[in-house]
Short mmCIF file of C-alpha atoms in Angstrom, two decimals:
data_model
loop_
_atom_site.label_atom_id
_atom_site.label_comp_id
_atom_site.label_asym_id
_atom_site.label_seq_id
_atom_site.Cartn_x
_atom_site.Cartn_y
_atom_site.Cartn_z
CA MET A 1 -10.84 -0.76 56.37
CA VAL A 2 -11.60 -4.04 57.31
CA LEU A 3 -10.07 -3.36 60.70
CA TYR A 4 -11.55 -0.17 61.17
CA ILE A 5 -14.98 -1.60 60.48
CA PHE A 6 -14.46 -4.44 63.44
CA SER A 7 -12.75 -1.69 65.61
CA TYR A 8 -16.52 -0.44 66.29
CA PHE A 9 -16.90 -3.91 67.99
CA ILE A 10 -13.24 -4.45 69.05
CA PRO A 11 -11.79 -0.96 70.17
CA VAL A 12 -8.44 -2.35 70.32
CA LEU A 13 -8.43 -3.04 66.62
CA PHE A 14 -8.53 0.61 65.97
CA ASP A 15 -5.06 1.22 66.82
CA VAL A 16 -3.87 -1.55 64.88
CA ALA A 17 -5.73 -0.13 62.09
CA SER A 18 -4.37 3.26 62.35
CA ILE A 19 -0.55 1.94 62.56
CA ILE A 20 -1.07 -0.03 59.25
CA LEU A 21 -2.72 3.17 57.75
CA LEU A 22 0.30 5.04 58.62
CA LEU A 23 2.68 2.43 57.70
CA LEU A 24 0.98 2.15 54.14
CA GLY A 25 1.21 6.15 53.90
CA ILE A 26 5.06 6.11 54.39
CA SER A 27 5.00 3.08 51.68
CA VAL A 28 3.58 5.11 49.33
CA LEU A 29 5.47 7.91 49.85
CA VAL A 30 8.85 5.67 49.52
CA ASP A 31 7.54 4.39 46.03
CA CYS A 32 6.44 7.58 44.92
CA PHE A 33 10.20 8.92 45.61
CA LEU A 34 11.66 5.81 43.88
CA ILE A 35 9.64 6.17 40.73
CA PHE A 36 9.13 9.90 40.54
CA GLY A 37 13.09 10.58 41.83
CA LYS A 38 14.55 10.56 38.72
CA ARG A 39 13.56 12.64 35.43
CA TYR A 40 14.89 10.38 32.79
CA ALA A 41 14.54 7.14 34.44
CA LEU A 42 13.13 5.54 31.47
CA ARG A 43 13.95 5.90 27.86
CA GLY A 44 12.02 4.33 24.89
CA GLN A 45 11.96 4.22 21.17
CA ARG A 46 10.16 2.82 18.08
CA ILE A 47 12.59 0.98 15.59
CA THR A 48 11.28 -0.11 12.23
CA SER A 49 11.60 0.26 8.42
CA GLU A 50 10.54 3.23 6.67
CA ARG A 51 8.29 1.41 4.43
CA TRP A 52 6.48 -1.66 4.83
CA SER A 53 5.38 -4.56 2.69
CA ASN A 54 2.02 -5.03 1.98
CA GLY A 55 0.36 -8.30 2.72
CA ASP A 56 3.60 -9.27 4.85
CA GLU A 57 4.58 -9.47 8.25
CA ASN A 58 6.67 -6.13 8.91
CA LYS A 59 8.99 -6.33 12.22
CA VAL A 60 8.54 -3.51 14.92
CA VAL A 61 10.90 -3.22 17.70
CA LEU A 62 10.26 -1.38 20.98
CA HIS A 63 13.43 -0.42 22.63
CA PHE A 64 13.66 0.68 26.29
CA GLN A 65 16.38 1.56 28.50
CA ASN A 66 15.72 1.34 32.33
CA ASN A 67 17.83 3.64 34.33
CA TYR A 68 16.46 2.83 37.72
CA SER A 69 18.74 1.21 40.31
CA PHE A 70 15.93 -1.76 40.60
CA PRO A 71 13.87 -3.81 38.17
CA ILE A 72 10.41 -2.36 37.25
CA SER A 73 7.37 -3.69 35.63
CA VAL A 74 5.99 -2.10 32.51
CA TYR A 75 2.51 -1.83 30.76
CA ILE A 76 3.33 -0.65 27.09
CA ILE A 77 0.57 0.76 24.89
CA ASP A 78 1.76 1.55 21.43
CA GLU A 79 -0.59 3.99 19.69
CA LEU A 80 -0.89 1.91 16.29
CA PRO A 81 -1.90 3.50 12.96
CA PRO A 82 -5.91 3.68 12.85
CA GLN A 83 -6.04 1.37 9.73
CA PHE A 84 -5.25 -1.67 11.99
CA GLN A 85 -8.45 -0.86 14.36
CA ASP A 86 -6.72 -2.33 17.13
CA ARG A 87 -7.38 -0.31 20.25
CA ASN A 88 -6.39 -2.73 23.00
CA TRP A 89 -2.91 -3.49 22.14
CA TYR A 90 -0.46 -3.59 25.13
CA ARG A 91 2.44 -5.58 26.19
CA LYS A 92 3.56 -6.14 29.78
CA GLU A 93 7.01 -6.78 30.41
CA LYS A 94 9.89 -6.69 33.47
CA ILE A 95 12.95 -4.72 32.68
CA GLU A 96 15.97 -5.20 34.98
CA ARG A 97 17.58 -2.54 36.70
CA ASN A 98 20.12 -0.40 34.66
CA SER A 99 19.55 -2.24 31.78
CA GLU A 100 18.09 -2.26 27.93
CA GLN A 101 15.10 -4.43 26.56
CA GLN A 102 13.28 -4.93 23.42
CA VAL A 103 9.80 -5.86 22.73
CA SER A 104 9.37 -7.28 19.30
CA TYR A 105 5.96 -7.20 17.23
CA SER A 106 4.71 -7.67 13.54
CA LEU A 107 2.09 -5.82 11.51
CA LYS A 108 0.47 -7.12 8.38
CA PRO A 109 -1.14 -4.02 6.44
CA LEU A 110 -3.59 -5.16 4.05
CA THR A 111 -3.84 -1.82 1.89
CA ARG A 112 -1.15 0.58 0.34
CA GLY A 113 -0.78 4.14 1.39
CA GLU A 114 0.42 5.97 4.44
CA TYR A 115 0.02 4.18 7.92
CA SER A 116 0.61 6.92 10.89
CA TYR A 117 1.79 5.96 14.19
CA GLY A 118 1.25 7.93 17.61
CA ASN A 119 3.31 8.21 20.75
CA ILE A 120 4.50 5.23 22.76
CA ASN A 121 2.84 5.16 26.22
CA VAL A 122 4.64 3.15 29.13
CA PHE A 123 3.01 2.67 32.76
CA VAL A 124 5.53 1.93 35.44
CA LYS A 125 5.62 0.39 38.36
CA GLY A 126 8.22 0.31 41.28
CA PRO A 127 9.48 -2.41 43.62
CA LEU A 128 6.53 -1.72 46.02
CA GLN A 129 3.92 -2.02 43.25
CA LEU A 130 1.77 0.81 44.87
CA VAL A 131 2.52 3.73 42.59
CA LYS A 132 2.31 3.97 38.70
CA ARG A 133 4.41 6.32 36.70
CA ARG A 134 3.29 7.39 33.14
CA PHE A 135 6.05 8.05 30.41
CA ILE A 136 4.99 9.49 27.19
CA PHE A 137 7.58 8.80 24.26
CA PRO A 138 7.01 11.22 21.39
CA ALA A 139 6.95 8.68 18.27
CA ALA A 140 4.60 9.90 16.01
CA GLU A 141 5.87 8.86 12.27
CA THR A 142 4.50 8.21 8.88
CA ILE A 143 5.22 4.87 7.09
CA LYS A 144 4.72 4.41 3.44
CA VAL A 145 3.12 0.75 2.47
CA TYR A 146 4.60 -0.44 -0.76
CA PRO A 147 3.47 -3.32 -2.71
CA SER A 148 5.21 -6.72 -1.43
CA TYR A 149 8.67 -5.92 -2.05
CA ILE A 150 9.48 -8.69 0.72
CA GLN A 151 7.81 -11.42 -1.90
CA MET A 152 9.95 -9.58 -4.60
CA ARG A 153 13.19 -10.06 -2.95
CA ARG A 154 12.72 -13.65 -2.09
CA TYR A 155 11.82 -14.56 -5.68
CA HIS A 156 14.72 -12.03 -6.43
CA LEU A 157 17.51 -14.24 -4.67
CA LEU A 158 15.70 -17.12 -6.08
CA ALA A 159 16.03 -16.21 -9.70
CA VAL A 160 19.56 -14.87 -9.18
CA SER A 161 20.59 -18.45 -8.17
CA ASN A 162 18.48 -20.36 -10.36
CA ARG A 163 16.40 -21.75 -7.63
CA LEU A 164 12.75 -20.76 -8.49
CA GLN A 165 11.68 -24.32 -8.16
CA GLU A 166 12.04 -23.85 -4.37
CA ALA A 167 9.16 -21.28 -4.20
CA GLY A 168 7.05 -23.53 -6.59
CA VAL A 169 7.90 -22.72 -9.78
CA LYS A 170 8.20 -25.47 -12.18
CA ARG A 171 11.22 -26.48 -14.25
CA VAL A 172 10.44 -26.15 -17.77
CA ARG A 173 12.07 -28.05 -20.52
CA ARG A 174 13.74 -26.26 -23.34
CA LEU A 175 12.18 -26.61 -26.69
CA GLY A 176 14.69 -26.82 -29.71
CA HIS A 177 17.57 -24.59 -30.06
CA SER A 178 16.03 -21.49 -31.27
CA MET A 179 17.93 -19.31 -28.64
CA GLU A 180 20.29 -16.49 -28.96
CA PHE A 181 24.13 -17.76 -30.19
CA GLU A 182 26.60 -16.91 -27.42
CA GLN A 183 30.05 -18.78 -28.61
CA ILE A 184 31.58 -21.54 -30.14
CA LYS A 185 33.54 -23.71 -27.32
CA GLU A 186 35.00 -27.28 -27.16
CA TYR A 187 32.99 -30.20 -26.60
CA VAL A 188 32.71 -31.83 -23.30
CA ARG A 189 30.95 -34.93 -22.20
CA GLY A 190 27.21 -34.25 -22.02
CA ASP A 191 26.95 -31.44 -24.23
CA ASP A 192 24.20 -32.09 -27.01
CA TYR A 193 25.78 -33.64 -30.18
CA ARG A 194 23.44 -31.76 -32.15
CA THR A 195 24.89 -28.56 -31.63
CA ILE A 196 28.38 -29.55 -32.96
CA ASN A 197 29.67 -26.93 -35.36
CA TRP A 198 31.41 -29.07 -38.13
CA LYS A 199 32.90 -26.08 -39.79
CA ALA A 200 34.64 -24.95 -36.44
CA THR A 201 35.64 -28.73 -35.90
CA ALA A 202 37.11 -29.02 -39.22
CA ARG A 203 39.37 -25.91 -38.56
CA LYS A 204 40.58 -26.83 -34.98
CA LYS A 205 40.65 -30.78 -35.58
CA ASP A 206 38.75 -30.97 -32.47
CA LEU A 207 35.06 -31.30 -31.50
CA MET A 208 33.61 -27.84 -31.21
CA VAL A 209 30.15 -27.15 -30.23
CA ASN A 210 27.64 -24.02 -30.59
CA ASN A 211 26.85 -22.43 -26.98
CA TYR A 212 23.33 -20.65 -26.82
CA THR A 213 22.04 -18.57 -24.40
CA ASP A 214 18.33 -17.58 -23.51
CA GLU A 215 16.93 -14.92 -25.76
CA ARG A 216 17.29 -11.23 -23.97
CA SER A 217 15.67 -7.68 -24.31
CA GLN A 218 12.39 -8.96 -24.80
CA GLN A 219 9.54 -6.47 -23.72
CA ILE A 220 7.19 -7.92 -20.91
CA TYR A 221 4.41 -5.59 -19.92
CA CYS A 222 1.88 -5.86 -16.93
CA LEU A 223 -1.25 -4.58 -17.69
CA VAL A 224 -3.12 -4.09 -14.31
CA ASN A 225 -6.96 -3.60 -14.58
CA LYS A 226 -8.39 -0.93 -11.58
CA GLY A 227 -11.61 -1.16 -12.51
CA ARG A 228 -15.06 -2.24 -10.38
CA THR A 229 -14.00 -6.01 -10.50
CA MET A 230 -10.79 -5.78 -9.06
CA LYS A 231 -12.29 -4.41 -5.80
CA MET A 232 -13.53 -7.89 -4.80
CA PRO A 233 -11.76 -8.69 -1.57
CA PHE A 234 -9.94 -11.85 -0.66
CA GLU A 235 -8.31 -12.56 2.90
CA GLY A 236 -8.45 -8.72 3.56
CA MET A 237 -6.87 -7.58 0.30
CA SER A 238 -8.45 -6.55 -2.99
CA LEU A 239 -7.61 -8.39 -6.01
CA LEU A 240 -5.96 -5.26 -7.33
CA ASP A 241 -3.43 -5.47 -4.40
CA TYR A 242 -2.89 -9.18 -5.24
CA ALA A 243 -2.42 -8.35 -9.21
CA ILE A 244 -0.04 -5.61 -8.01
CA ASN A 245 1.95 -7.66 -5.67
CA ALA A 246 2.16 -10.25 -8.67
CA SER A 247 3.20 -7.62 -11.22
CA LEU A 248 6.09 -6.22 -9.01
CA VAL A 249 7.44 -9.76 -8.90
CA LEU A 250 6.88 -10.35 -12.16
CA SER A 251 8.81 -7.55 -13.58
CA ASN A 252 11.60 -8.22 -11.01
CA VAL A 253 12.00 -11.76 -12.44
CA ALA A 254 12.01 -10.69 -16.21
CA LEU A 255 14.54 -8.09 -15.32
CA VAL A 256 16.61 -10.76 -13.58
CA ARG A 257 16.44 -12.91 -16.88
CA GLN A 258 17.64 -9.86 -19.05
CA ASP A 259 14.35 -8.98 -20.38
CA LYS A 260 12.80 -5.49 -20.30
CA ALA A 261 9.75 -4.77 -17.97
CA GLY A 262 7.17 -2.36 -17.86
CA ILE A 263 3.73 -1.20 -16.33
CA ILE A 264 0.38 -0.28 -17.60
CA THR A 265 -2.62 0.52 -15.20
CA PHE A 266 -5.97 1.41 -16.76
CA ALA A 267 -9.62 1.89 -15.76
CA GLU A 268 -11.97 4.12 -17.88
CA ASN A 269 -8.90 5.58 -18.79
CA LEU A 270 -5.14 5.07 -18.95
CA ASP A 271 -3.62 5.80 -15.73
CA ALA A 272 -0.07 4.85 -15.72
CA PHE A 273 2.30 3.94 -18.70
CA LEU A 274 5.81 3.02 -17.82
CA GLN A 275 8.12 2.18 -20.75
CA ALA A 276 9.51 -1.57 -20.61
CA ASP A 277 13.18 -1.15 -20.27
CA LYS A 278 16.16 -2.89 -17.94
CA LYS A 279 18.17 0.16 -16.53
CA PRO A 280 19.21 -0.27 -13.04
CA THR A 281 16.76 2.25 -11.59
CA GLN A 282 13.49 0.30 -13.63
CA MET A 283 12.63 -1.33 -10.73
CA ASN A 284 12.45 1.44 -8.27
CA LEU A 285 10.25 3.11 -11.18
CA VAL A 286 7.94 0.22 -11.17
CA LEU A 287 7.51 0.26 -7.20
CA GLU A 288 6.58 3.91 -7.02
CA THR A 289 4.13 3.53 -10.04
CA LEU A 290 2.56 0.55 -8.54
CA TYR A 291 2.27 2.16 -4.98
CA ARG A 292 0.06 4.93 -6.07
CA GLN A 293 -2.48 2.69 -7.78
CA GLN A 294 -6.18 2.76 -6.37
CA THR A 295 -9.25 0.76 -7.44
CA ARG A 296 -11.68 2.73 -9.31
CA PHE A 297 -15.46 2.08 -9.26
CA LEU A 298 -15.94 2.34 -12.95
CA GLU A 299 -15.94 -0.28 -15.66
CA ALA A 300 -12.54 -0.54 -17.30
CA ASP A 301 -12.30 0.67 -21.01
CA PHE A 302 -10.44 -2.15 -22.91
CA GLU A 303 -10.83 -0.04 -26.34
CA LYS A 304 -9.02 2.56 -25.06
CA LEU A 305 -6.15 0.13 -23.60
CA TYR A 306 -5.91 -1.49 -27.26
CA SER A 307 -5.48 2.09 -28.55
CA VAL A 308 -2.85 2.92 -26.08
CA ILE A 309 -0.83 -0.15 -26.84
CA ARG A 310 -1.21 0.30 -30.60
CA ASN A 311 0.17 3.39 -30.64
CA ARG A 312 2.99 3.18 -27.74
CA ILE A 313 4.26 -0.46 -27.67
CA THR A 314 5.91 -0.59 -31.18
CA HIS A 315 7.60 -3.98 -30.80
CA ARG A 316 5.72 -7.43 -30.26
CA SER A 317 5.78 -7.84 -26.58
CA LEU A 318 4.44 -10.31 -24.08
CA LEU A 319 1.45 -8.45 -22.25
CA VAL A 320 0.35 -10.26 -19.01
CA LEU A 321 -3.24 -8.72 -18.32
CA PHE A 322 -4.43 -8.91 -14.78
CA THR A 323 -8.09 -8.50 -14.50
CA ASN A 324 -11.32 -10.29 -13.74
CA PHE A 325 -14.54 -11.68 -15.43
CA GLU A 326 -17.43 -12.69 -13.31
CA SER A 327 -19.66 -13.74 -16.49
CA MET A 328 -19.36 -14.92 -19.84
CA ASP A 329 -21.22 -11.72 -21.21
CA SER A 330 -18.64 -9.45 -19.44
CA LEU A 331 -16.01 -11.22 -21.35
CA GLN A 332 -17.61 -11.33 -24.73
CA ARG A 333 -18.14 -7.32 -24.32
CA GLU A 334 -14.27 -7.08 -24.26
CA MET A 335 -13.32 -10.00 -26.57
CA SER A 336 -12.94 -7.99 -29.73
CA SER A 337 -10.79 -5.69 -27.89
CA LEU A 338 -8.56 -8.66 -26.80
CA LYS A 339 -8.24 -10.21 -30.09
CA LEU A 340 -6.90 -6.80 -31.40
CA ILE A 341 -4.56 -6.73 -28.83
CA ALA A 342 -3.72 -10.39 -29.11
CA LYS A 343 -3.07 -9.81 -33.30
CA TYR A 344 -0.03 -7.55 -32.34
CA HIS A 345 1.21 -8.93 -29.19
CA LEU A 346 1.37 -12.28 -27.51
CA LEU A 347 -1.33 -11.61 -24.92
CA PHE A 348 -1.63 -13.69 -21.83
CA VAL A 349 -4.94 -13.01 -19.63
CA VAL A 350 -4.67 -13.77 -15.78
CA PHE A 351 -8.19 -13.96 -14.07
CA PHE A 352 -9.25 -15.05 -10.66
CA GLU A 353 -11.18 -18.03 -9.39
CA ASN A 354 -14.14 -17.21 -6.86
CA THR A 355 -12.97 -19.11 -3.86
CA GLU A 356 -16.44 -18.75 -1.98
CA LEU A 357 -17.94 -20.37 -5.19
CA LYS A 358 -15.45 -23.26 -4.69
CA GLN A 359 -16.33 -23.87 -0.90
CA LEU A 360 -20.06 -23.65 -1.83
CA THR A 361 -19.38 -26.43 -4.36
CA GLU A 362 -17.86 -28.45 -2.24
CA SER A 363 -20.17 -28.08 0.81
CA LYS A 364 -22.72 -30.99 1.48
CA ALA A 365 -26.33 -29.50 0.54
CA VAL A 366 -28.87 -30.51 3.34
CA THR A 367 -32.10 -28.40 2.68
CA ILE A 368 -33.57 -27.49 -0.63
CA GLU A 369 -32.25 -24.20 -0.40
CA ASP A 370 -28.29 -25.28 -0.08
CA ILE A 371 -29.35 -27.55 -3.13
CA TYR A 372 -30.40 -24.36 -5.00
CA ILE A 373 -27.15 -22.42 -3.64
CA LYS A 374 -24.88 -25.17 -4.62
CA THR A 375 -26.30 -25.59 -8.00
CA ILE A 376 -25.77 -21.73 -8.76
CA ALA A 377 -22.28 -21.91 -7.51
CA GLU A 378 -21.62 -24.61 -9.88
CA LYS A 379 -22.97 -22.95 -12.66
CA PHE A 380 -20.88 -19.77 -12.18
CA ALA A 381 -17.77 -22.01 -11.52
CA PHE A 382 -18.29 -23.76 -14.78
CA GLU A 383 -18.87 -20.53 -16.57
CA LYS A 384 -15.08 -19.51 -15.19
CA ARG A 385 -13.56 -22.66 -16.94
CA LEU A 386 -15.61 -21.71 -20.20
CA MET A 387 -14.02 -18.49 -20.34
CA VAL A 388 -10.62 -20.22 -20.34
CA LYS A 389 -11.71 -22.15 -23.29
CA GLU A 390 -13.20 -19.53 -25.18
CA LEU A 391 -10.15 -17.19 -24.73
CA HIS A 392 -7.99 -20.16 -25.93
CA LYS A 393 -10.42 -20.64 -29.06
CA ASN A 394 -9.58 -17.23 -29.84
CA GLY A 395 -5.94 -17.58 -29.83
CA ILE A 396 -5.54 -15.82 -26.41
CA LEU A 397 -3.62 -17.54 -23.74
CA SER A 398 -5.26 -17.42 -20.24
CA ILE A 399 -4.93 -18.91 -16.58
CA LEU A 400 -7.61 -19.19 -13.96
CA THR A 401 -5.93 -19.12 -10.66
CA SER A 402 -6.89 -18.37 -7.15
CA PRO A 403 -5.20 -15.03 -5.67
CA GLN A 404 -2.49 -16.88 -3.20
CA ASN A 405 -1.35 -18.85 -6.10
CA LEU A 406 -1.44 -15.88 -8.32
CA THR A 407 2.36 -15.03 -8.46
CA ILE A 408 3.70 -18.79 -8.68
CA ASP A 409 1.09 -19.24 -11.58
CA THR A 410 2.00 -16.15 -13.59
CA ILE A 411 5.73 -16.74 -13.12
CA ASN A 412 5.50 -20.36 -14.35
CA LYS A 413 3.46 -19.25 -17.40
CA TYR A 414 6.15 -16.56 -18.14
CA LEU A 415 9.17 -18.99 -17.76
CA GLU A 416 7.00 -21.48 -20.09
CA LEU A 417 6.66 -18.82 -22.78
CA LYS A 418 10.30 -17.58 -22.50
CA ASN A 419 11.69 -21.27 -22.63
CA LYS A 420 9.35 -21.79 -25.91
CA LEU A 421 10.20 -18.49 -27.22
CA SER A 422 6.73 -17.54 -28.09
CA ILE A 423 6.95 -13.85 -27.59
#
């Protein structure tokens, strides 16, 4: 175009521009022939798990096979599920001739449910970089996002190998010997001399000691409140999702420790009741039960919860209640029901620390408005600590924890109670 413009003043440039235009047209035709000459010149597919773990990084692999006899430059657009709201996702890659290449990325879902993928769109440039060809690979699929089974597997491996301390779980000293009797064995150096069985020693004429193991087959129920207060978000996830992930991990650890695990979810009515058991399929039942749970916007009815527990849980059990109280008044409204539950079972209440209030109390106040906001924040934070004392005063175990520490704190308390044999 520039040569044609200057050829108005210098006529000889017109022929030069025409030759260049002709060469450009030939190059475009050659590039078109190279790019569009093969029907199945590029193949692509998406490889990922059939189900994803909520709140974790889930790997996705795009696999491409280049059947061209020359290297190509590709511009990849994968149609992500609409829940991620990412309309600018793309990757630029170069694939060598007659070779295969993988493009990996990870996604972190923040809500449970079904995630629908679209197609894979790839724009290919040939060796002359003059023409683009679009490939559309049908790859529509629906992926179910379950509670955090990746976190569950991690704790499962640590629990099986007795290495939970690596995940931050505290080592709890066993108190006394009120455990289940397992066998009588010969004394070896290091055994507790207080466990010597003198009658067996007299018969064998050698030191014999009683061997004990942890009590098994105790019932552990995770009670998940699905009411309005559990809708509060934290780092993109609701408190309900944090409670569900912690319930999944705790149930798995309980089953590894030979206890029976069950699930109860409730709001204004009872929603799900999974009887505590330790059969091999119990974890799948727990996972499927928790997958379907959604937050409701009504207040939870703790009186109905007590009625269900009283009628359907006949043996004394450990009840881990995941809920949230934002004020002392809200706790006092439910205190009568909580005390009735604690009368028949070992109740352990887990509720959440408001991390936004913590940030406000630690920030520096500059203006009068900042002082007012900080004072109110400190008041609410202090009220949370008063709730813990109020529950303890009424004989109810409780912890106040942040969402990111929920799983660790809950497992720590469960192991502490199990080793104290308080259930």
